[in-house]
GROMACS .gro file of C-alpha atoms in nm:
model
  130
    1MET     CA    1   1.331   0.413  -1.929
    2GLU     CA    2   1.130   0.733  -1.928
    3TYR     CA    3   0.755   0.769  -1.913
    4THR     CA    4   0.508   1.044  -1.986
    5ILE     CA    5   0.250   1.106  -1.718
    6GLN     CA    6  -0.007   0.901  -1.910
    7LYS     CA    7   0.225   0.605  -1.957
    8LEU     CA    8   0.331   0.609  -1.592
    9ALA     CA    9  -0.032   0.634  -1.483
   10ASN     CA   10  -0.114   0.329  -1.694
   11LEU     CA   11   0.190   0.138  -1.570
   12ALA     CA   12   0.117   0.206  -1.201
   13GLU     CA   13  -0.262   0.191  -1.243
   14VAL     CA   14  -0.315   0.534  -1.093
   15SER     CA   15  -0.482   0.834  -1.250
   16THR     CA   16  -0.294   1.116  -1.419
   17ARG     CA   17  -0.481   1.341  -1.177
   18THR     CA   18  -0.314   1.158  -0.886
   19LEU     CA   19   0.031   1.207  -1.041
   20ARG     CA   20  -0.040   1.576  -1.099
   21TYR     CA   21  -0.152   1.608  -0.737
   22TYR     CA   22   0.164   1.435  -0.616
   23ASP     CA   23   0.363   1.687  -0.822
   24GLU     CA   24   0.159   1.976  -0.681
   25ILE     CA   25   0.221   1.875  -0.317
   26GLY     CA   26   0.587   1.799  -0.387
   27ILE     CA   27   0.588   1.429  -0.305
   28LEU     CA   28   0.664   1.317  -0.663
   29LYS     CA   29   0.815   1.567  -0.902
   30PRO     CA   30   0.880   1.465  -1.263
   31ALA     CA   31   1.242   1.422  -1.371
   32ARG     CA   32   1.185   1.695  -1.625
   33ILE     CA   33   0.925   1.868  -1.836
   34ASN     CA   34   0.985   1.833  -2.208
   35SER     CA   35   0.960   2.108  -2.471
   36SER     CA   36   0.592   2.025  -2.525
   37GLY     CA   37   0.520   2.074  -2.156
   38TYR     CA   38   0.476   1.704  -2.076
   39ARG     CA   39   0.590   1.570  -1.743
   40ILE     CA   40   0.858   1.304  -1.793
   41TYR     CA   41   0.935   1.050  -1.521
   42GLY     CA   42   1.251   0.843  -1.490
   43GLN     CA   43   1.360   0.544  -1.284
   44LYS     CA   44   1.407   0.748  -0.966
   45GLN     CA   45   1.048   0.874  -0.984
   46ILE     CA   46   0.919   0.523  -1.057
   47ASP     CA   47   1.093   0.395  -0.743
   48ILE     CA   48   0.952   0.684  -0.538
   49LEU     CA   49   0.600   0.618  -0.671
   50GLN     CA   50   0.633   0.253  -0.572
   51GLN     CA   51   0.731   0.359  -0.218
   52ILE     CA   52   0.436   0.600  -0.204
   53MET     CA   53   0.201   0.322  -0.309
   54PHE     CA   54   0.344   0.082  -0.049
   55TYR     CA   55   0.291   0.339   0.226
   56ARG     CA   56  -0.058   0.430   0.100
   57ASP     CA   57  -0.154   0.063   0.101
   58LEU     CA   58  -0.051   0.053   0.468
   59GLY     CA   59  -0.279   0.349   0.538
   60VAL     CA   60  -0.010   0.615   0.578
   61GLN     CA   61  -0.122   0.971   0.497
   62LEU     CA   62   0.051   1.158   0.213
   63GLU     CA   63   0.200   1.428   0.437
   64LYS     CA   64   0.360   1.160   0.655
   65ILE     CA   65   0.490   0.976   0.345
   66LYS     CA   66   0.638   1.300   0.216
   67GLY     CA   67   0.818   1.349   0.546
   68ILE     CA   68   0.951   0.993   0.544
   69LEU     CA   69   1.076   1.010   0.185
   70ASN     CA   70   1.240   1.348   0.242
   71GLU     CA   71   1.434   1.236   0.549
   72PRO     CA   72   1.808   1.268   0.475
   73ASP     CA   73   1.876   0.919   0.607
   74PHE     CA   74   1.584   0.749   0.426
   75ASP     CA   75   1.688   0.393   0.343
   76ALA     CA   76   1.477   0.236   0.066
   77VAL     CA   77   1.596  -0.118   0.145
   78LYS     CA   78   1.509  -0.079   0.511
   79ALA     CA   79   1.170   0.067   0.414
   80LEU     CA   80   1.100  -0.227   0.183
   81MET     CA   81   1.190  -0.472   0.457
   82GLY     CA   82   0.947  -0.292   0.687
   83HIS     CA   83   0.675  -0.306   0.420
   84ARG     CA   84   0.733  -0.678   0.378
   85GLU     CA   85   0.704  -0.740   0.753
   86LYS     CA   86   0.378  -0.546   0.775
   87LEU     CA   87   0.236  -0.725   0.471
   88LEU     CA   88   0.332  -1.065   0.612
   89ALA     CA   89   0.158  -0.979   0.940
   90LYS     CA   90  -0.148  -0.859   0.747
   91ARG     CA   91  -0.150  -1.182   0.544
   92GLU     CA   92  -0.126  -1.389   0.861
   93ARG     CA   93  -0.427  -1.207   1.009
   94MET     CA   94  -0.620  -1.254   0.684
   95ASP     CA   95  -0.536  -1.626   0.675
   96ILE     CA   96  -0.669  -1.666   1.029
   97LEU     CA   97  -0.988  -1.478   0.943
   98ILE     CA   98  -1.039  -1.684   0.626
   99ALA     CA   99  -0.995  -2.004   0.827
  100ASN     CA  100  -1.249  -1.872   1.077
  101VAL     CA  101  -1.500  -1.800   0.799
  102ASN     CA  102  -1.444  -2.149   0.656
  103LYS     CA  103  -1.499  -2.310   0.999
  104THR     CA  104  -1.812  -2.100   1.049
  105LEU     CA  105  -1.946  -2.209   0.710
  106ASP     CA  106  -1.874  -2.572   0.799
  107GLU     CA  107  -2.061  -2.527   1.126
  108LYS     CA  108  -2.357  -2.356   0.960
  109GLU     CA  109  -2.377  -2.639   0.706
  110GLY     CA  110  -2.359  -2.902   0.981
  111ARG     CA  111  -2.015  -3.040   0.896
  112ALA     CA  112  -1.835  -2.919   1.209
  113LYS     CA  113  -1.874  -2.774   1.556
  114MET     CA  114  -1.701  -2.460   1.676
  115SER     CA  115  -1.633  -2.360   2.033
  116ASP     CA  116  -1.736  -2.011   2.131
  117LYS     CA  117  -1.365  -1.923   2.159
  118GLU     CA  118  -1.300  -2.045   1.802
  119LYS     CA  119  -1.572  -1.812   1.672
  120PHE     CA  120  -1.358  -1.515   1.769
  121GLU     CA  121  -1.018  -1.633   1.646
  122GLY     CA  122  -0.848  -1.375   1.432
  123PHE     CA  123  -1.029  -1.076   1.579
  124LYS     CA  124  -0.811  -0.836   1.768
  125LYS     CA  125  -0.934  -0.622   2.052
  126ARG     CA  126  -0.829  -0.303   1.874
  127MET     CA  127  -1.028  -0.406   1.563
  128MET     CA  128  -1.344  -0.409   1.772
  129GLU     CA  129  -1.280  -0.075   1.943
  130CYS     CA  130  -1.317   0.137   1.630
   0.00000   0.00000   0.00000
């Protein structure tokens, strides 16, 4: 299926300005430009945009993403597996922090006691050194 810039922007929930910028910096070029001058995106571009969004969600800068995607030996399956691992680790950290907040609420409302050590579960040293 092919999409105009507006339809792809709506599908991916990004702005058309973002897609134009990605085109400008060479990270996501349209498949073609039609006779009316509209950018047209195909399946390959949709897959690339998804990868860009995965990397952006992990905090990777656009220049770094561009380098990764342009590597001759870039493996999309391997990249997706890496994304999944990072997301699972992020979810695990979030689950621990949510449990900590719940325990803290229980303590504040008099339903439970927390040790001083429990109050800091889920926090990593590097999180505090920012």
